[in-house]
C-alpha positions in Angstrom: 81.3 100.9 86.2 82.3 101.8 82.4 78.8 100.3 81.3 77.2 102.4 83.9 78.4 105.7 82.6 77.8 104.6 79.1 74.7 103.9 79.9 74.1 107.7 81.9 75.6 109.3 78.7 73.4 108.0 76.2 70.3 108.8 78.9 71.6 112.3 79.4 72.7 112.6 82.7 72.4 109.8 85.9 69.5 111.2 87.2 67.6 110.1 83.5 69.4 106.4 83.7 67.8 105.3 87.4 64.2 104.6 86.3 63.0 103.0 83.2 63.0 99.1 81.3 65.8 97.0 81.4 64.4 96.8 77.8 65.9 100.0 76.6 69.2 99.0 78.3 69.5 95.6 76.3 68.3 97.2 73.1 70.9 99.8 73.0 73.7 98.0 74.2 73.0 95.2 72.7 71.5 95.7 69.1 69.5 92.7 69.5 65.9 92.4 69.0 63.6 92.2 72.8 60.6 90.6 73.1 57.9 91.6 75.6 56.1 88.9 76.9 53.1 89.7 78.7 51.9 87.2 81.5 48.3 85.8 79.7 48.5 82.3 79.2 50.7 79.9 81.3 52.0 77.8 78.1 52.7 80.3 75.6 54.8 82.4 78.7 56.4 78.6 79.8 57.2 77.7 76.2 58.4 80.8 75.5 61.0 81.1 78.5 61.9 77.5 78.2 62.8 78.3 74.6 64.7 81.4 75.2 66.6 79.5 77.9 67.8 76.6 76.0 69.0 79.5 73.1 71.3 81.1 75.7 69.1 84.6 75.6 68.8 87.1 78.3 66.2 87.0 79.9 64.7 89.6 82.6 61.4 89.8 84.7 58.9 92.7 86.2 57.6 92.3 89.5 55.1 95.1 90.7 52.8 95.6 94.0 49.7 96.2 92.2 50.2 92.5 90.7 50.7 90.2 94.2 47.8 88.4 95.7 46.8 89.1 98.9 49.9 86.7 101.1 52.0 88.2 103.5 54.4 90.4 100.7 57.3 91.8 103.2 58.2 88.5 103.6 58.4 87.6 99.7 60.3 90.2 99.8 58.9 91.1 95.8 58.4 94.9 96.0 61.2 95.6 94.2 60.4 97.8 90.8 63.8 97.2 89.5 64.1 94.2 87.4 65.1 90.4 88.2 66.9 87.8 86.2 66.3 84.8 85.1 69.7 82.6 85.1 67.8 79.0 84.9 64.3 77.6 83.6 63.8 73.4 85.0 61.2 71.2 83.7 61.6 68.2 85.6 58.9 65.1 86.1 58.1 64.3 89.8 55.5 62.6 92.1 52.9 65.1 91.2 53.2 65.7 87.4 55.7 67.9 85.9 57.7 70.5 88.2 58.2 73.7 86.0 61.0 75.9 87.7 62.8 79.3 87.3 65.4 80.3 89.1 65.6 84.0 89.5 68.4 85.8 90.7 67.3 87.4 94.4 67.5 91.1 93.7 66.7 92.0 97.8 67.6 91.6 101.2 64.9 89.1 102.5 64.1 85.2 101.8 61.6 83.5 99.5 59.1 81.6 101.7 57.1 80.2 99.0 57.1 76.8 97.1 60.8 76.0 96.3 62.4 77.9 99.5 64.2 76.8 102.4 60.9 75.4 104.0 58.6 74.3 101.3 57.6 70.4 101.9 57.6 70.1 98.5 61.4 69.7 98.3 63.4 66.6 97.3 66.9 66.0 97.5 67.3 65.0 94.2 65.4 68.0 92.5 67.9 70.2 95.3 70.7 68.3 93.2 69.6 69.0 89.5 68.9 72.7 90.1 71.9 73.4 92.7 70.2 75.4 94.7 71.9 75.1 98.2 70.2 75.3 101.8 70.7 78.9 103.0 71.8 80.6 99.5 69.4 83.8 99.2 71.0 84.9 96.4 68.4 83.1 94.1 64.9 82.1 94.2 63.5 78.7 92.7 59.8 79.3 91.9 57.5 77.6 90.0 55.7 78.8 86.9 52.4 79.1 88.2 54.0 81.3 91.5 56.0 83.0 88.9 52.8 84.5 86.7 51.1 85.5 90.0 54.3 87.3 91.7 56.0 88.6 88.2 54.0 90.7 85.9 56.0 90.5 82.3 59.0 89.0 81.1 62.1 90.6 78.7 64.1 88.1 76.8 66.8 90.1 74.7 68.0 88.1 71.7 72.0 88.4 71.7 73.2 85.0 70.9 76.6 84.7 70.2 76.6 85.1 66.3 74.4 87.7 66.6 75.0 90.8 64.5 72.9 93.8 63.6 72.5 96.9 61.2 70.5 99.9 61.4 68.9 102.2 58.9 68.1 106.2 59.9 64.7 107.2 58.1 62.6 110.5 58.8 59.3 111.0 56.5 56.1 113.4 57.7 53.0 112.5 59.6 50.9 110.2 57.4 53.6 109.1 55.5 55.3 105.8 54.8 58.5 104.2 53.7 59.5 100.9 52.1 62.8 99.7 52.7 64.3 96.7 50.2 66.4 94.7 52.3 68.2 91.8 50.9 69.1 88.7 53.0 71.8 86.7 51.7 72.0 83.9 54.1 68.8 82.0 56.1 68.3 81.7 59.5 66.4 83.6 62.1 65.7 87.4 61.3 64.4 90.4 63.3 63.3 93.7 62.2 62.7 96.0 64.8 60.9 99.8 64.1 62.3 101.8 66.6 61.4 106.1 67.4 62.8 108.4 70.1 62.3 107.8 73.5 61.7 110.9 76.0 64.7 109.7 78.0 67.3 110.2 75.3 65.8 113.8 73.8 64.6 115.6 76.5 60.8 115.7 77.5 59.0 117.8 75.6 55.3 117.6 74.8 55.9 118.6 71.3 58.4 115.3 71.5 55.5 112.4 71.6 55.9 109.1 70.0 54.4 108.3 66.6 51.4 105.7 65.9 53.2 102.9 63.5 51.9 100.7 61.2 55.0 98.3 60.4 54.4 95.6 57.9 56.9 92.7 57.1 56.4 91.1 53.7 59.0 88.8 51.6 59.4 89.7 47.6 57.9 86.2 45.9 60.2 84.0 43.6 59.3 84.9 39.7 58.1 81.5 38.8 55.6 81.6 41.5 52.2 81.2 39.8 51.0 84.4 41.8 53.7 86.4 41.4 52.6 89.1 38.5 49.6 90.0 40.8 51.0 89.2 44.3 54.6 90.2 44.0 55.0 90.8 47.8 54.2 88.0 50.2 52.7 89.4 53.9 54.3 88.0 56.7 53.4 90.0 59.9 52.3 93.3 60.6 51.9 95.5 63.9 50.9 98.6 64.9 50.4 101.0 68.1 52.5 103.9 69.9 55.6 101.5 71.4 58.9 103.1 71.2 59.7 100.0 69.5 58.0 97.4 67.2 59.8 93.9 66.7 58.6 91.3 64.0 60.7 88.1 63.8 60.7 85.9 60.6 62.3 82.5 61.4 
């Protein structure tokens, strides 16, 4: 209840806090870095869950109509706009190759009846006992990846692992302009740097209020005795652009 009124005070009002990412919510609560992973290729989506799994992230999934093959929906029960979770990822080896399994926290009223449910033939006890699902529990849904990419349209994994901490900078500069920021990183490990401008929700909609096109570019200053270092002083590492309300580059 307390996070729920936070969260309708930094929208505004309640009204403003109903619709919208689960993004934005994880951002700002959080501080940590969110990646968008959009639903293109089945490995880089698998690894990537997996990975963010096994790293204790949060991770979060979009399920739209527009998105689901042509199967009876109302009994998938996958209308829903608001988002799901994703409390387990499984990669198990079985009969048929490799069984590659998410188990999604059942955000409606109605049963999954695909691969994985209640009914499927493709069940075995043993796989019932490594992924604890239980006969009869709605309250999650095991699905496999391939099912997942056809019924789910992008996953959010939110970065807060436990010794996660973050800092933020508050820069303004005119249209066409650009800053460079010197940051210095004292200890190694795995950095984010996210870029991110006013979102309609927060300020009021306005059409004078539009986002920005960024060009963010992540370089690392060279060491001195680098033989390239008196004409390449700054070492590119990644660079984006476009009109997102926020830009993330990681440097591991």
């Amino acid at each position: 209840m307390l996070l729920e009124k936070a969260w309708a005070k930094v929208c505004g009002n309640y009204e403003n806090s109903i619709q919208g990412l689960c993004s934005e919510a994880l951002r700002l609560l959080t501080g940590a870095p969110v990646e968008r992973i959009e639903h293109l290729d089945i490995q880089e989506v698998w690894g990537k869950i997996f990975k963010a799994y096994n790293y204790g992230y949060t991770i979060c999934c979009l399920a739209e109509k527009e998105t689901k093959p042509k199967v009876k929906l109302d009994d998938l029960d996958l209308f829903s706009p608001y988002a799901y979770s994703v409390v387990a990822a499984y990669e198990y080896d079985v009969e048929y190759g490799t069984a590659r399994l998410l188990k999604i926290k059942n955000s409606g009223t109605q049963k999954w009846l695909g691969m994985f449910s209640d009914t499927s033939k493709v069940w075995k006890d043993e796989l019932k006992e490594k992924t604890g699902v239980k006969p009869g529990d709605d309250s999650t849904i095991l699905i496999s990846i391939e099912d997942y990419l056809c019924y789910f349209r992008t996953t959010l994994v939110c970065m807060n692992y436990s010794e996660f901490n973050s800092k933020s900078i508050k820069g303004k500069h005119a249209f066409g302009e650009s800053s460079l920021i010197n940051i210095s990183v004292k200890s190694y490990g795995t950095i984010s740097f996210t870029v991110f401008q006013f979102n309609q929700k927060y300020v009021g909609r306005s059409e004078s209020k539009e986002p920005s096109f960024i060009r963010f570019v992540l370089g690392k200053k060279r060491k001195a005795h680098e033989l390239i270092y008196n004409k390449f002083p700054i070492k590119y590492i990644e660079g984006k652009t476009g009109y997102s309300e926020y830009t993330t580059i990681t440097d591991y």
